[in-house]
mmCIF file of C-alpha atoms and ligand atoms in Angstrom:
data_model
loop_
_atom_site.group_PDB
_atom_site.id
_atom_site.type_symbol
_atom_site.label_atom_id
_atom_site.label_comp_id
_atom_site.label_asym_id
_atom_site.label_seq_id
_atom_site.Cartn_x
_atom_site.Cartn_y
_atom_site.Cartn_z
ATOM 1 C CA UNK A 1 10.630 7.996 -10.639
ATOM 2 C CA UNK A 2 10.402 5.762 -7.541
ATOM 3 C CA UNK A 3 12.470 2.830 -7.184
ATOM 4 C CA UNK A 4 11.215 -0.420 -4.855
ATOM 5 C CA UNK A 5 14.031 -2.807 -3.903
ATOM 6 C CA UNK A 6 12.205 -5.828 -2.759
ATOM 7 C CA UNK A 7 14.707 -8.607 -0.327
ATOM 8 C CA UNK A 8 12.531 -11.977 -0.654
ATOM 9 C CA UNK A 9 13.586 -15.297 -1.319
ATOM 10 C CA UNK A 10 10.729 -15.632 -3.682
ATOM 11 C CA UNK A 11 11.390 -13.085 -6.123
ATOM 12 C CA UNK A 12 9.180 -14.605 -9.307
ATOM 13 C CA UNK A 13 6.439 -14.153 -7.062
ATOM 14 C CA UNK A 14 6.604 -10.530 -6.177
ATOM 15 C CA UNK A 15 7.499 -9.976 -9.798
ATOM 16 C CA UNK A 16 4.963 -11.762 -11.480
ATOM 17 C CA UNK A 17 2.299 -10.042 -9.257
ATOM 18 C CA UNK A 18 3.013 -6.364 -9.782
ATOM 19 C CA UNK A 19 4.457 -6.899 -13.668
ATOM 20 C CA UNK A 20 0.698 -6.732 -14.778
ATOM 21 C CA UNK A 21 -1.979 -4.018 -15.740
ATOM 22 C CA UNK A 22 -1.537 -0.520 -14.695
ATOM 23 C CA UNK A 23 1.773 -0.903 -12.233
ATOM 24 C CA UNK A 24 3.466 -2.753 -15.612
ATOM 25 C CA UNK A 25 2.213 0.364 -17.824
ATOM 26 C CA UNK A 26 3.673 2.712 -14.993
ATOM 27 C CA UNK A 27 7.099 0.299 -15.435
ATOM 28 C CA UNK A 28 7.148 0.458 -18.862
ATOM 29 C CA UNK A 29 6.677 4.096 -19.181
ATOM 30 C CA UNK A 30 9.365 4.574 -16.535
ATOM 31 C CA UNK A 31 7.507 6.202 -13.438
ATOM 32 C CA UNK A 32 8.608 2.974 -11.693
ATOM 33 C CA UNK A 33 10.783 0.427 -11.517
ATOM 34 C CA UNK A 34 11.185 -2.919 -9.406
ATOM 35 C CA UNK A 35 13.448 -4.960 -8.337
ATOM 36 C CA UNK A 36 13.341 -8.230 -6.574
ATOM 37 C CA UNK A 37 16.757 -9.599 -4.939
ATOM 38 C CA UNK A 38 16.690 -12.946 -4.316
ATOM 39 C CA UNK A 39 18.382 -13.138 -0.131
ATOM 40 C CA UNK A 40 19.723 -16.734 -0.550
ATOM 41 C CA UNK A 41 22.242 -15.416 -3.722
ATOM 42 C CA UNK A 42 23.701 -13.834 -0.516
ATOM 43 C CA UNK A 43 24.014 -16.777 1.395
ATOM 44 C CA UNK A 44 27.748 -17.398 2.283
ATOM 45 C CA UNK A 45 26.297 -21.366 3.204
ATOM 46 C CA UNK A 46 28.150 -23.698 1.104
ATOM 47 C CA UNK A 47 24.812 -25.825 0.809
ATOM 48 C CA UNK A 48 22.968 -22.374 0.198
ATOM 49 C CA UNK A 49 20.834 -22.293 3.487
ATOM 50 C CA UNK A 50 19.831 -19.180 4.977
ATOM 51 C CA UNK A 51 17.741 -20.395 7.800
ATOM 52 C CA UNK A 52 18.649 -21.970 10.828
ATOM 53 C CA UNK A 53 17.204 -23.195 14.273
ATOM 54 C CA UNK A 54 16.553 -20.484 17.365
ATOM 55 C CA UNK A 55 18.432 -20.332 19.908
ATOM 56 C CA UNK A 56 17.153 -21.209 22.969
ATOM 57 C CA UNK A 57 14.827 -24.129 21.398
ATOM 58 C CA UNK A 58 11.105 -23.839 20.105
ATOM 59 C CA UNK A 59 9.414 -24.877 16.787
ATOM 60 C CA UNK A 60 10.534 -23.625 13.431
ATOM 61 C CA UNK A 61 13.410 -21.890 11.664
ATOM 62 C CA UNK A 62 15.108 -18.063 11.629
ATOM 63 C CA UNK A 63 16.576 -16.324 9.144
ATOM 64 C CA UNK A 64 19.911 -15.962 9.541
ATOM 65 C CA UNK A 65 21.556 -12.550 10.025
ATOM 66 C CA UNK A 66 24.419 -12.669 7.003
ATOM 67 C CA UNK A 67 22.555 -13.165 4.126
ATOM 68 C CA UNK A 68 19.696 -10.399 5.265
ATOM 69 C CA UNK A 69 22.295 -8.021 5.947
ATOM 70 C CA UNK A 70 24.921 -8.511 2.750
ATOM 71 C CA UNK A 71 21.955 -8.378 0.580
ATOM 72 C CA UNK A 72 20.610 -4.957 2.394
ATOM 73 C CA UNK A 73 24.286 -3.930 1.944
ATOM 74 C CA UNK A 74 24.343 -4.532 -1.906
ATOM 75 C CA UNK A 75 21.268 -2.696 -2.576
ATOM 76 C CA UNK A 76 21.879 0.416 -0.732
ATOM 77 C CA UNK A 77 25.425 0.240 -2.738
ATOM 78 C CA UNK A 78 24.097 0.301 -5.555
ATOM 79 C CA UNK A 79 21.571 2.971 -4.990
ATOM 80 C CA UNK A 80 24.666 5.437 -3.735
ATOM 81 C CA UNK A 81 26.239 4.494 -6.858
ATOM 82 C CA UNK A 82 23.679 5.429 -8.805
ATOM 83 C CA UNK A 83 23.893 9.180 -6.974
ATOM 84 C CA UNK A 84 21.029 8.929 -4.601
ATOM 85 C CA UNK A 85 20.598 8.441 -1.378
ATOM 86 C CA UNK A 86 20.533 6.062 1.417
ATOM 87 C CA UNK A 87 17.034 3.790 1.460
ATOM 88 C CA UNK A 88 14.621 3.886 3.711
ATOM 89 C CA UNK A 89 14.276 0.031 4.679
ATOM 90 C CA UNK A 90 10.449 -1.496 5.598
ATOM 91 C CA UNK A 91 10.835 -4.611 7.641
ATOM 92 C CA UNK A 92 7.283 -6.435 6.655
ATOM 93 C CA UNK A 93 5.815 -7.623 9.679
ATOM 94 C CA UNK A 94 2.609 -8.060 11.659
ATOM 95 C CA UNK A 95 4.401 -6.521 14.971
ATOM 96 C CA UNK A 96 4.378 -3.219 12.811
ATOM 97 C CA UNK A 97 2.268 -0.224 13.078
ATOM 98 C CA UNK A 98 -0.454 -0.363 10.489
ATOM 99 C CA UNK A 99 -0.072 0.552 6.755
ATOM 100 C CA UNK A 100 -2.704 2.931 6.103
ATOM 101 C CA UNK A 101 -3.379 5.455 3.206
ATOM 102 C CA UNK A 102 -1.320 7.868 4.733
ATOM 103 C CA UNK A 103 1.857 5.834 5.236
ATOM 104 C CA UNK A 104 1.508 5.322 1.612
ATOM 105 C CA UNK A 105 1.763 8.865 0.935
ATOM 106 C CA UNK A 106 4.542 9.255 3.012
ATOM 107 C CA UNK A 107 6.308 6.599 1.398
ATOM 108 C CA UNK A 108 5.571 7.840 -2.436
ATOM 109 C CA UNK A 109 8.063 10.843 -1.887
ATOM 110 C CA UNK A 110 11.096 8.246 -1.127
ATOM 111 C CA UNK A 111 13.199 7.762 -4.085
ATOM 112 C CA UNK A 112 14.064 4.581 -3.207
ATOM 113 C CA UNK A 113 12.227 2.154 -0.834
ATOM 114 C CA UNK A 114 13.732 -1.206 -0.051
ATOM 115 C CA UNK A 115 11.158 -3.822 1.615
ATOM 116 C CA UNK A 116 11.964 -7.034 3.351
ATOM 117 C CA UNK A 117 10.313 -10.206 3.392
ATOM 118 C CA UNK A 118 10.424 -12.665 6.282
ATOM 119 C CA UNK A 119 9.956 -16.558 6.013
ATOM 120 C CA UNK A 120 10.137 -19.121 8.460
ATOM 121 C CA UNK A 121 9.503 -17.903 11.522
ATOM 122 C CA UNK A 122 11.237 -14.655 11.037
ATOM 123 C CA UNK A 123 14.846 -12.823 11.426
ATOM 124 C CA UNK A 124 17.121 -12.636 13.639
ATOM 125 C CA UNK A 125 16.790 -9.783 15.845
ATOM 126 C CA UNK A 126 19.845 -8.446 15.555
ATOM 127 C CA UNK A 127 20.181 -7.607 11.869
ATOM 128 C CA UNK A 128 16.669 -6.423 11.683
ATOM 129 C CA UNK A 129 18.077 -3.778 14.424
ATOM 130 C CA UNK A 130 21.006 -2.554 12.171
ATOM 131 C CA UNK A 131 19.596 -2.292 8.733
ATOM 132 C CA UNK A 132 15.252 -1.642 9.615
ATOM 133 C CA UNK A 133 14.350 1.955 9.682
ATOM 134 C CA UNK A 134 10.273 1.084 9.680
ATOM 135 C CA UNK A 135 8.092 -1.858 11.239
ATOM 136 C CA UNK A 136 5.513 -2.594 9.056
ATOM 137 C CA UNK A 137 2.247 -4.700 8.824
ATOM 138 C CA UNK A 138 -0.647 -4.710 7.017
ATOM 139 C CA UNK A 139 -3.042 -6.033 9.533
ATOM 140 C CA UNK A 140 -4.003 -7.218 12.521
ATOM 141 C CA UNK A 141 -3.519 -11.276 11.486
ATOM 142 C CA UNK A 142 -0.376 -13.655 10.424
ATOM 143 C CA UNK A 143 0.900 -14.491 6.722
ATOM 144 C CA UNK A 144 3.460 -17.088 6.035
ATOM 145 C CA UNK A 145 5.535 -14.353 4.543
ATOM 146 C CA UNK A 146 5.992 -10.751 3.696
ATOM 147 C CA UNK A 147 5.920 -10.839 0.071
ATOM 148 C CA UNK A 148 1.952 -10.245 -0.407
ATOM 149 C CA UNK A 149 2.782 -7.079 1.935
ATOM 150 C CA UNK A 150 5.268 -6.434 -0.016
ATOM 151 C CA UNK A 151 2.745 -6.537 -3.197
ATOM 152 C CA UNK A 152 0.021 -4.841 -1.284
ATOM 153 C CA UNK A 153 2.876 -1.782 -0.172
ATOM 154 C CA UNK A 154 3.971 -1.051 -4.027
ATOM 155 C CA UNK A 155 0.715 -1.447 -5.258
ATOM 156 C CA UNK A 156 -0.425 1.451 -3.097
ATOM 157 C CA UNK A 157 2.671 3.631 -3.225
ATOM 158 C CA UNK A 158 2.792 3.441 -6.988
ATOM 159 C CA UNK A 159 -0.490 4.710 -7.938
ATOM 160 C CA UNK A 160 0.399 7.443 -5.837
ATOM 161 C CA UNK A 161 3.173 8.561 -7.940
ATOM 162 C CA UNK A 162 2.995 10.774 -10.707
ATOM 163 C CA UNK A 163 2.123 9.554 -14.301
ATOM 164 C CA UNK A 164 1.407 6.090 -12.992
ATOM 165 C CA UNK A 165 -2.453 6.431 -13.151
ATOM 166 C CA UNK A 166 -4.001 8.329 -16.268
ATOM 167 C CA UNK A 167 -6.226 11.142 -15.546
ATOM 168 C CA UNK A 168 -8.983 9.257 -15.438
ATOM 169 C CA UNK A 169 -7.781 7.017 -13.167
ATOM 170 C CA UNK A 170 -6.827 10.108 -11.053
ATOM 171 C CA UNK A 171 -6.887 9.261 -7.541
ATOM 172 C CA UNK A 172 -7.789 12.785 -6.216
ATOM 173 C CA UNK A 173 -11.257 12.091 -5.221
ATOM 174 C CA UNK A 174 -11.270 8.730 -3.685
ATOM 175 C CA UNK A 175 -12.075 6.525 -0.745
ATOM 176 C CA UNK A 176 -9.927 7.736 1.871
ATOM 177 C CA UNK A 177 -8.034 10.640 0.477
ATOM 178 C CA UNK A 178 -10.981 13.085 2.179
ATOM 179 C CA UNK A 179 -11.663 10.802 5.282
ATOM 180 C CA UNK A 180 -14.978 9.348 3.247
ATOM 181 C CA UNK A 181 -15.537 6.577 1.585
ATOM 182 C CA UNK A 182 -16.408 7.121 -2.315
ATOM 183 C CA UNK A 183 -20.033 7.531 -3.256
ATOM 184 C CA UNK A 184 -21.765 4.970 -5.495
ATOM 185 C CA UNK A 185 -21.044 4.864 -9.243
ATOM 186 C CA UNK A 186 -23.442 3.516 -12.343
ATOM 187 C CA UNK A 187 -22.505 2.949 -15.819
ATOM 188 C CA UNK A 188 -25.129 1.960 -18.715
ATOM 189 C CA UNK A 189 -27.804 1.163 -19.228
ATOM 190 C CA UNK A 190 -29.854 4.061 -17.309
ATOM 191 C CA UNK A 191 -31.960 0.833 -15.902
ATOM 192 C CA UNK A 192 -31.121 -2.502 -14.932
ATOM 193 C CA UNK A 193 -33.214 -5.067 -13.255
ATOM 194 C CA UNK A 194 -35.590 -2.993 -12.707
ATOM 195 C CA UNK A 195 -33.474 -0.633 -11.102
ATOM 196 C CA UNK A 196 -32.556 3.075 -11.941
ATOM 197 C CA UNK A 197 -29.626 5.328 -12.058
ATOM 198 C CA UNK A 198 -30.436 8.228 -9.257
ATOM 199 C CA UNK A 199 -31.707 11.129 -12.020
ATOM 200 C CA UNK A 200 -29.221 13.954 -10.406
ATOM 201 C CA UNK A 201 -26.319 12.072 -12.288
ATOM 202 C CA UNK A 202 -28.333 12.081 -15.636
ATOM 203 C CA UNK A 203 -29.394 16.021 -14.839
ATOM 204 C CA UNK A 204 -25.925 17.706 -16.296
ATOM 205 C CA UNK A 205 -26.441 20.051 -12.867
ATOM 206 C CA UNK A 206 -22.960 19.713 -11.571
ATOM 207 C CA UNK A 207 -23.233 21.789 -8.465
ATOM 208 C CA UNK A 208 -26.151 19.296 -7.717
ATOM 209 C CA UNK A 209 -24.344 16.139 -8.785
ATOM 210 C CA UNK A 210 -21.169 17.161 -6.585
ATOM 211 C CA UNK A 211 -23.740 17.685 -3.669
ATOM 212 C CA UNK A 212 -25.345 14.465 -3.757
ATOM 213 C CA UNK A 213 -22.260 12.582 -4.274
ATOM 214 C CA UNK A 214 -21.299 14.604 -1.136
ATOM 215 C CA UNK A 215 -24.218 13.584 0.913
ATOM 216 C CA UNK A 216 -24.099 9.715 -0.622
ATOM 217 C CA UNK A 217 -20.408 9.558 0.556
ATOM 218 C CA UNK A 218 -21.289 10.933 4.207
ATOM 219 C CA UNK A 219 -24.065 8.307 4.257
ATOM 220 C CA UNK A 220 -21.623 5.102 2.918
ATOM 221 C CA UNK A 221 -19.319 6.247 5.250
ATOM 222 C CA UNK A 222 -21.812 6.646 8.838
ATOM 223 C CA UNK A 223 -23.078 3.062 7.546
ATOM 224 C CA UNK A 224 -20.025 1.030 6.738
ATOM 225 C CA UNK A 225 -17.134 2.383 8.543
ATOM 226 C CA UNK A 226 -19.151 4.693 11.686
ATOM 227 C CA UNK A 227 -15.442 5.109 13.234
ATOM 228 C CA UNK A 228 -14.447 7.172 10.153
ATOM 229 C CA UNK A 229 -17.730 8.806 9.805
ATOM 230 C CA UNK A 230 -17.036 10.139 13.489
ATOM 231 C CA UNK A 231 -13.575 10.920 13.111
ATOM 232 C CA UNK A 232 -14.736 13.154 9.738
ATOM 233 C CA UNK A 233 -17.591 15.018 12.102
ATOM 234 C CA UNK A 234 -14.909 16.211 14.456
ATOM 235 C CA UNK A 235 -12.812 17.673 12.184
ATOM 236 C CA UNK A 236 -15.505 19.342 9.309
ATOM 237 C CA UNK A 237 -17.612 20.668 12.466
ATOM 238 C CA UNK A 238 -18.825 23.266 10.433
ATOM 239 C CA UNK A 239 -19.852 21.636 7.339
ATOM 240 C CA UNK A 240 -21.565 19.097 9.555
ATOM 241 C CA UNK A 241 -23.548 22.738 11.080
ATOM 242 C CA UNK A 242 -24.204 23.683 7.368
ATOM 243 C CA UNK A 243 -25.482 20.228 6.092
ATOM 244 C CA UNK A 244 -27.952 19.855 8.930
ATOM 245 C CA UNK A 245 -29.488 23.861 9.299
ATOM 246 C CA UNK A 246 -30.044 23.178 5.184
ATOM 247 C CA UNK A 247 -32.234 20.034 6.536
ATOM 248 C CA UNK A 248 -30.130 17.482 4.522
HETATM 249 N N1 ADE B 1 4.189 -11.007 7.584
HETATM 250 C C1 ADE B 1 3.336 -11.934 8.048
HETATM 251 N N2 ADE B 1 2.151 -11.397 8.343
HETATM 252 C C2 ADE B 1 2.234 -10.068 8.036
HETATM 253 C C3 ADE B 1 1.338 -8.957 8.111
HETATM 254 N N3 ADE B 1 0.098 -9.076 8.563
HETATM 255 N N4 ADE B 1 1.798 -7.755 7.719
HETATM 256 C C4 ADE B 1 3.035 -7.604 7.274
HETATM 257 N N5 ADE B 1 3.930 -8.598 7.175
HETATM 258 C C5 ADE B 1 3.537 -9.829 7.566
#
């Protein structure tokens, strides 16, 4: 069980995005649960703000330290009262290092993960140095807030944990999990538009059909992402030797 502690001040978003298909199924069956906390409950503002201007002039508003930080405070209180321990807490942001596959795995063993969203122009710096542990974006470009991050994070984290996909969703052999992308994939009918389904896959040979998925992944992968196709040359230098003596 895995439990995501989202700080936003949008909290029907977050929620209606990941209570749906297979993340609500992993919910429901209790692999997962997720919680949204709303930071502006945790404002101590008598007109409930929680932004204010910078210091030092410019364009837009900051979050303001007090609310970020009590709301931090309750959730990691309740997750020591609950017996575990302290969260790990992802800062959203696109001054982060990148979120990649592997993050995500590194992330799924956490019990608890607590992820906060910036708005306005983004936090004052001196709460996000007490209470962040990780810097994280999910590319190189700007949102207006960290809540589809957010989304993107526990989307990817959760199918990672156990019982959340079935075993047909299985996400052993995959794009990324071997340094390839995934090889191409036909359903019925055997032809459509004219066009049809490579006859290995119809063949009931498995040795051949793992082989040419093999060799179709290697060639998706030198055609639409050559920087992983490299990077998977250098490391499987002898399977490379193999493939090209047979004359593949
Ligand atoms: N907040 C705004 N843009 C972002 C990005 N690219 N990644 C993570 N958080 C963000």
């Amino acid at each position: 069980m895995m439990h995501f502690h989202i700080m936003t001040l949008f909290p029907d978003m977050v929620l209606n995005g990941l209570n749906t298909s297979i993340l609500k199924r992993g919910i429901d069956a209790g692999y997962i649960d997720i919680e949204a906390v709303n930071i502006r409950d945790f404002t101590e503002n008598k007109h409930n703000r929680v932004d204010d201007y910078t210091y030092g002039g410019g364009a837009g508003m900051l979050m303001q330290a007090q609310p970020v930080y009590d709301c931090c405070e309750y959730i990691q209180d309740n997750i020591l009262k609950s017996g575990r321990k302290k969260a790990r807490v992802v800062f959203a942001t696109p001054r982060g290092i990148t979120f990649t596959q592997k993050k995500a795995e590194e992330f799924s063993s956490e019990e608890d993960l607590i992820i906060l969203c910036g708005h306005y122009e983004g936090i004052d710096e001196r709460v996000l140095n007490e209470i962040v542990t990780d810097h994280i974006s999910i590319g190189d470009y700007v949102l207006t807030g960290g809540e589809l991050p957010a989304m993107v994070m526990v989307d990817c984290i959760s199918r990672l944990i156990p019982g959340v996909l079935s075993n047909e969703e299985s996400s052993t052999v995959e794009s990324f999990s071997d340094g390839l992308l995934e090889y191409p994939q036909y359903t019925r009918p055997e032809e459509w538009h004219g066009e049809k389904v490579p006859e290995v896959l119809l063949s009931g040979h498995h040795l051949n059909i793992e082989k040419w998925r093999l060799e179709r992944s290697l060639e998706e992968t030198k055609r639409f992402r050559p920087d992983l196709y490299d990077i998977y040359v250098k490391t499987h230098p002898i399977q490379e030797k193999k493939r090209k003596n047979k004359g593949n």
